[in-house]
Coordinates of N, CA and C in Angstrom, one line a residue:
E1 N 0.8 -1.2 0.0 CA 0.0 0.0 0.0 C 0.9 1.3 0.0
N2 N 2.0 1.3 0.8 CA 2.9 2.4 0.8 C 3.5 2.6 -0.5
R3 N 3.9 1.5 -1.2 CA 4.5 1.6 -2.5 C 3.6 2.2 -3.5
R4 N 2.3 1.8 -3.5 CA 1.3 2.3 -4.4 C 1.1 3.8 -4.2
A5 N 1.0 4.2 -3.0 CA 0.8 5.6 -2.7 C 2.0 6.4 -3.1
L6 N 3.2 5.9 -2.9 CA 4.4 6.6 -3.4 C 4.5 6.7 -4.9
L7 N 4.1 5.7 -5.6 CA 4.1 5.8 -7.1 C 3.1 6.7 -7.6
S8 N 1.9 6.8 -6.9 CA 0.9 7.7 -7.2 C 1.4 9.2 -7.0
T9 N 2.1 9.4 -5.9 CA 2.6 10.7 -5.7 C 3.7 11.1 -6.7
A10 N 4.6 10.1 -7.0 CA 5.6 10.3 -8.0 C 5.0 10.6 -9.4
R11 N 3.9 10.0 -9.7 CA 3.3 10.2 -11.0 C 2.7 11.6 -11.1
S12 N 2.2 12.1 -10.0 CA 1.6 13.5 -10.1 C 2.6 14.6 -9.9
R13 N 3.8 14.3 -9.6 CA 4.9 15.3 -9.4 C 5.9 15.2 -10.5
R14 N 6.6 16.3 -10.7 CA 7.8 16.3 -11.6 C 9.0 16.3 -10.7
G15 N 9.5 15.1 -10.4 CA 10.7 15.1 -9.5 C 10.5 13.8 -8.6
V16 N 11.4 13.8 -7.7 CA 11.5 12.6 -6.8 C 10.5 12.8 -5.7
S17 N 9.9 11.6 -5.2 CA 9.0 11.6 -4.1 C 9.6 10.5 -3.1
L18 N 9.4 10.8 -1.8 CA 9.9 9.9 -0.8 C 8.7 9.3 0.0
S19 N 8.8 8.0 0.4 CA 7.8 7.4 1.2 C 7.9 7.9 2.6
E20 N 6.9 7.5 3.4 CA 7.0 7.6 4.9 C 8.0 6.5 5.4
L21 N 8.3 6.5 6.6 CA 9.2 5.6 7.2 C 8.6 4.1 7.0
L22 N 9.5 3.2 6.6 CA 9.1 1.8 6.4 C 10.0 0.9 7.2
Q23 N 9.5 -0.2 7.6 CA 10.4 -1.3 8.1 C 10.8 -2.1 7.0
L24 N 12.1 -2.1 6.7 CA 12.6 -2.8 5.5 C 12.9 -4.3 5.9
V25 N 12.5 -5.1 5.0 CA 12.6 -6.6 5.2 C 14.1 -7.0 5.4
Q26 N 15.0 -6.4 4.6 CA 16.4 -6.8 4.7 C 17.2 -6.0 5.6
A27 N 16.7 -5.1 6.3 CA 17.4 -4.2 7.2 C 17.5 -4.9 8.6
D28 N 18.5 -4.4 9.4 CA 18.6 -4.9 10.8 C 17.3 -4.5 11.5
E29 N 16.9 -5.2 12.5 CA 15.7 -4.9 13.3 C 15.9 -3.5 13.9
G30 N 14.8 -2.8 13.8 CA 14.9 -1.4 14.4 C 15.4 -0.4 13.4
Q31 N 15.9 -0.8 12.3 CA 16.3 0.2 11.3 C 15.3 0.4 10.2
G32 N 14.8 1.5 10.1 CA 13.8 1.8 9.1 C 14.4 2.3 7.8
G33 N 13.6 2.5 6.8 CA 14.1 2.9 5.6 C 13.1 3.8 4.8
L34 N 13.5 4.2 3.7 CA 12.7 5.0 2.8 C 12.8 4.5 1.4
L35 N 11.7 4.7 0.7 CA 11.7 4.4 -0.7 C 11.6 5.7 -1.5
A36 N 12.4 5.8 -2.5 CA 12.3 7.0 -3.4 C 11.9 6.6 -4.7
A37 N 11.1 7.4 -5.4 CA 10.6 7.1 -6.7 C 10.4 8.4 -7.5
A38 N 10.7 8.2 -8.8 CA 10.5 9.3 -9.8 C 9.9 8.7 -11.0
A39 N 8.9 9.4 -11.6 CA 8.3 8.9 -12.8 C 9.2 9.2 -14.0
V40 N 9.2 8.3 -15.0 CA 10.0 8.5 -16.2 C 9.0 8.9 -17.3
R41 N 9.3 10.0 -18.0 CA 8.4 10.4 -19.1 C 9.3 10.8 -20.3
R42 N 8.7 10.8 -21.4 CA 9.4 11.3 -22.6 C 9.2 12.8 -22.6
P43 N 10.2 13.5 -23.2 CA 10.1 15.0 -23.3 C 8.8 15.4 -23.9
G44 N 8.1 16.3 -23.3 CA 6.8 16.8 -23.8 C 5.6 16.0 -23.4
D45 N 5.8 14.8 -22.8 CA 4.6 14.0 -22.4 C 3.9 14.7 -21.3
P46 N 2.6 14.6 -21.2 CA 1.8 15.1 -20.1 C 2.1 14.4 -18.8
V47 N 1.8 15.0 -17.7 CA 2.1 14.5 -16.4 C 1.5 13.1 -16.2
D48 N 0.3 12.8 -16.8 CA -0.3 11.5 -16.5 C 0.2 10.4 -17.4
R49 N 1.1 10.7 -18.4 CA 1.7 9.7 -19.2 C 3.0 9.3 -18.7
V50 N 3.2 8.1 -18.2 CA 4.4 7.7 -17.5 C 4.9 6.4 -18.3
Q51 N 6.2 6.4 -18.6 CA 6.9 5.3 -19.2 C 7.3 4.2 -18.2
G52 N 7.5 4.7 -17.0 CA 8.0 3.8 -16.0 C 8.4 4.6 -14.8
Y53 N 9.1 3.9 -13.8 CA 9.6 4.6 -12.6 C 11.0 4.2 -12.3
V54 N 11.7 5.1 -11.7 CA 13.0 4.9 -11.2 C 12.8 4.9 -9.7
T55 N 13.3 3.8 -9.0 CA 13.1 3.7 -7.6 C 14.4 3.4 -6.9
G56 N 14.4 3.7 -5.6 CA 15.6 3.4 -4.8 C 15.2 3.1 -3.4
V57 N 15.9 2.3 -2.7 CA 15.7 2.0 -1.3 C 16.9 2.5 -0.4
F58 N 16.6 3.1 0.7 CA 17.6 3.7 1.5 C 17.4 3.2 2.9
R59 N 18.5 2.6 3.5 CA 18.5 2.3 4.9 C 18.8 3.5 5.7
L60 N 17.9 4.0 6.5 CA 18.0 5.3 7.1 C 19.2 5.3 8.1
G61 N 19.3 4.3 8.9 CA 20.4 4.2 9.9 C 21.8 4.4 9.2
E62 N 22.0 3.7 8.1 CA 23.3 3.8 7.4 C 23.5 5.1 6.8
L63 N 22.4 5.6 6.2 CA 22.5 6.9 5.5 C 22.8 8.0 6.5
L64 N 22.2 8.0 7.7 CA 22.4 9.1 8.7 C 23.7 8.9 9.4
A65 N 24.1 7.7 9.6 CA 25.5 7.4 10.2 C 26.5 8.0 9.3
Y66 N 26.4 7.8 8.0 CA 27.4 8.4 7.1 C 27.3 9.9 7.1
S67 N 26.1 10.5 7.2 CA 25.9 11.9 7.2 C 26.5 12.6 8.4
W68 N 26.5 11.9 9.6 CA 27.0 12.4 10.9 C 28.4 12.0 11.1
R69 N 29.1 11.4 10.2 CA 30.4 10.8 10.5 C 31.4 11.8 10.9
E70 N 31.3 13.1 10.5 CA 32.3 14.1 10.9 C 32.0 14.8 12.2
I71 N 30.8 14.5 12.8 CA 30.4 15.2 14.0 C 30.4 14.2 15.2
D72 N 31.0 14.7 16.3 CA 31.1 13.8 17.5 C 29.7 13.9 18.2
T73 N 28.9 12.8 18.0 CA 27.6 12.8 18.6 C 27.6 11.9 19.9
E74 N 28.8 11.6 20.4 CA 28.8 10.7 21.6 C 28.1 11.4 22.8
Y75 N 28.2 12.7 22.8 CA 27.6 13.5 23.9 C 26.3 14.2 23.5
L76 N 25.7 13.8 22.4 CA 24.5 14.5 22.0 C 23.4 13.4 21.7
D77 N 22.2 13.8 22.1 CA 21.0 13.0 21.6 C 20.5 13.6 20.4
V78 N 20.3 12.8 19.3 CA 19.8 13.3 18.1 C 18.6 12.5 17.6
R79 N 17.6 13.1 17.2 CA 16.4 12.5 16.6 C 16.0 13.1 15.3
L80 N 15.6 12.3 14.4 CA 15.0 12.8 13.1 C 13.6 12.4 13.1
Y81 N 12.7 13.4 12.9 CA 11.3 13.2 12.8 C 10.8 13.5 11.4
D82 N 9.7 12.8 11.1 CA 8.9 13.1 9.9 C 7.7 13.9 10.4
V83 N 7.7 15.2 10.0 CA 6.6 16.1 10.5 C 5.8 16.5 9.3
T84 N 5.7 15.7 8.2 CA 4.9 16.0 7.1 C 3.5 16.2 7.5
D85 N 3.0 15.3 8.4 CA 1.7 15.5 9.0 C 2.0 16.1 10.4
P86 N 1.8 17.4 10.6 CA 2.2 18.0 11.9 C 1.4 17.5 13.1
T87 N 0.3 16.8 12.9 CA -0.5 16.3 14.0 C 0.0 14.9 14.4
A88 N 0.9 14.3 13.6 CA 1.4 13.0 14.0 C 2.9 12.9 13.6
P89 N 3.7 13.6 14.4 CA 5.2 13.5 14.1 C 5.6 12.1 14.4
T90 N 6.5 11.6 13.6 CA 7.0 10.2 13.7 C 8.5 10.2 13.8
V91 N 9.0 9.5 14.8 CA 10.5 9.3 15.0 C 11.0 8.4 13.9
M92 N 11.9 8.9 13.1 CA 12.4 8.2 12.0 C 13.8 7.5 12.4
W93 N 14.5 8.2 13.2 CA 15.8 7.7 13.6 C 16.2 8.4 14.9
T94 N 17.0 7.7 15.8 CA 17.6 8.3 16.9 C 18.9 7.6 17.3
N95 N 19.8 8.3 17.9 CA 21.0 7.7 18.4 C 21.0 7.5 19.9
E96 N 19.8 7.7 20.5 CA 19.7 7.6 21.9 C 19.8 6.1 22.3
R97 N 20.7 5.8 23.3 CA 20.9 4.4 23.7 C 20.0 4.2 25.0
G98 N 19.4 3.1 25.1 CA 18.6 2.7 26.2 C 17.4 3.6 26.4
S99 N 16.9 4.2 25.4 CA 15.8 5.1 25.5 C 14.5 4.3 25.1
E100 N 13.4 4.8 25.6 CA 12.1 4.3 25.2 C 11.7 4.8 23.8
V101 N 12.4 5.8 23.3 CA 12.1 6.4 22.0 C 12.5 5.4 20.9
R102 N 11.7 5.0 20.1 CA 11.9 4.0 19.1 C 11.5 4.5 17.7
M103 N 12.0 3.9 16.7 CA 11.6 4.2 15.3 C 10.1 4.0 15.2
G104 N 9.5 4.9 14.6 CA 8.0 4.8 14.3 C 7.2 5.3 15.5
A105 N 7.8 5.7 16.6 CA 7.0 6.3 17.7 C 6.3 7.6 17.3
K106 N 5.1 7.8 17.7 CA 4.3 8.9 17.3 C 4.4 10.0 18.4
I107 N 5.6 10.6 18.6 CA 5.8 11.6 19.7 C 6.5 12.8 19.0
G108 N 6.2 13.9 19.6 CA 6.8 15.1 19.1 C 8.2 15.4 19.7
P109 N 8.9 16.4 19.1 CA 10.2 16.8 19.7 C 10.0 17.4 21.1
E110 N 10.9 17.1 22.0 CA 10.8 17.6 23.3 C 11.5 19.0 23.3
T111 N 11.2 19.8 24.3 CA 11.9 21.0 24.6 C 12.8 20.8 25.7
G112 N 13.6 21.7 26.0 CA 14.5 21.5 27.2 C 15.7 22.4 27.1
L113 N 16.5 22.4 28.1 CA 17.7 23.2 28.2 C 18.6 22.8 27.1
F114 N 19.0 23.8 26.3 CA 19.9 23.6 25.1 C 19.4 22.8 24.0
A115 N 18.2 22.4 24.0 CA 17.6 21.6 22.9 C 17.5 22.5 21.7
M116 N 17.8 21.9 20.5 CA 17.7 22.7 19.2 C 17.0 21.9 18.2
R117 N 16.2 22.5 17.4 CA 15.4 21.8 16.4 C 15.5 22.6 15.1
S118 N 15.6 21.9 14.0 CA 15.7 22.6 12.7 C 14.8 21.8 11.7
E119 N 14.1 22.4 10.9 CA 13.2 21.7 9.9 C 13.7 21.9 8.5
L120 N 13.5 20.9 7.7 CA 13.9 20.9 6.3 C 12.8 20.2 5.5
T121 N 12.7 20.6 4.2 CA 11.8 20.0 3.3 C 12.6 19.3 2.3
L122 N 12.4 18.0 2.1 CA 13.1 17.2 1.2 C 12.1 16.5 0.2
F123 N 12.0 17.0 -1.0 CA 11.0 16.6 -2.0 C 9.6 16.8 -1.4
N124 N 8.9 15.7 -1.2 CA 7.5 15.8 -0.7 C 7.3 15.6 0.8
R125 N 8.4 15.5 1.5 CA 8.4 15.2 3.0 C 9.0 16.4 3.8
R126 N 8.5 16.6 5.0 CA 9.0 17.6 5.9 C 9.6 16.9 7.1
W127 N 10.9 17.2 7.3 CA 11.6 16.5 8.4 C 12.1 17.6 9.5
S128 N 12.2 17.1 10.7 CA 12.7 17.9 11.8 C 13.9 17.2 12.4
V129 N 15.0 17.9 12.6 CA 16.2 17.3 13.3 C 16.2 18.0 14.7
W130 N 16.2 17.1 15.7 CA 16.2 17.6 17.1 C 17.5 17.1 17.7
V131 N 18.2 18.0 18.4 CA 19.5 17.7 19.1 C 19.5 18.3 20.5
R132 N 19.9 17.5 21.4 CA 20.0 18.0 22.8 C 21.3 17.4 23.4
P133 N 22.1 18.2 24.2 CA 23.3 17.7 24.8 C 22.9 16.7 25.9
R134 N 23.7 15.6 26.0 CA 23.5 14.7 27.1 C 24.2 15.4 28.3
P135 N 23.9 14.9 29.6 CA 24.5 15.5 30.8 C 26.0 15.5 30.7
A136 N 26.6 14.4 30.1 CA 28.0 14.3 30.1 C 28.7 15.4 29.2
F137 N 27.9 16.0 28.3 CA 28.4 17.0 27.4 C 28.9 18.2 28.2
L138 N 28.1 18.5 29.3 CA 28.4 19.7 30.1 C 29.7 19.5 30.9
W139 N 30.0 18.2 31.2 CA 31.3 17.9 31.9 C 32.5 17.8 30.9
Y140 N 32.2 17.3 29.7 CA 33.3 17.1 28.7 C 33.6 18.4 28.0
Y141 N 32.6 19.3 27.8 CA 32.8 20.5 27.1 C 32.4 21.7 27.9
P142 N 32.9 21.9 29.2 CA 32.3 22.9 30.0 C 32.7 24.3 29.5
L143 N 33.9 24.5 28.9 CA 34.3 25.8 28.5 C 33.7 26.2 27.1
S144 N 33.1 25.3 26.4 CA 32.6 25.6 25.1 C 31.3 26.4 25.2
L145 N 30.7 26.4 26.4 CA 29.5 27.2 26.6 C 29.8 28.6 27.2
V146 N 31.0 28.9 27.5 CA 31.4 30.2 28.1 C 32.1 31.0 27.0
R147 N 31.6 32.2 26.8 CA 32.3 33.1 25.8 C 33.3 34.0 26.5
K148 N 34.3 34.2 25.8 CA 35.4 35.1 26.3 C 35.1 36.6 26.0

């Protein structure tokens, strides 16, 4: 059903469309993924005439681990939310260890001391990245919070 909805969205758009979070069959347990699709048309064809589709599957954990490789996240809690439907934010990925927060949880970003959130639109989806320092951050980087 998710694939059919994705292809329908891709058919009506000129460009790439992304699925909502999916549990991939071949991924490690707890690692979600995304499907990407774009309709293939001949030049000049109307939007409803499609020759086929180009699709891709992305393991979200691997994609984000690669994206964050240059950043020391050992002392940070990071969550990625899908907020395309603002009434039902969904946790897509988190690096939090031992947390009750799991992929697919329908909870919104928390607020708190030093928490930061940034939103971005990627094709047809709206995502929010939430970052909060862990308590150990304040011990490890105490002077980074003080300006000279």
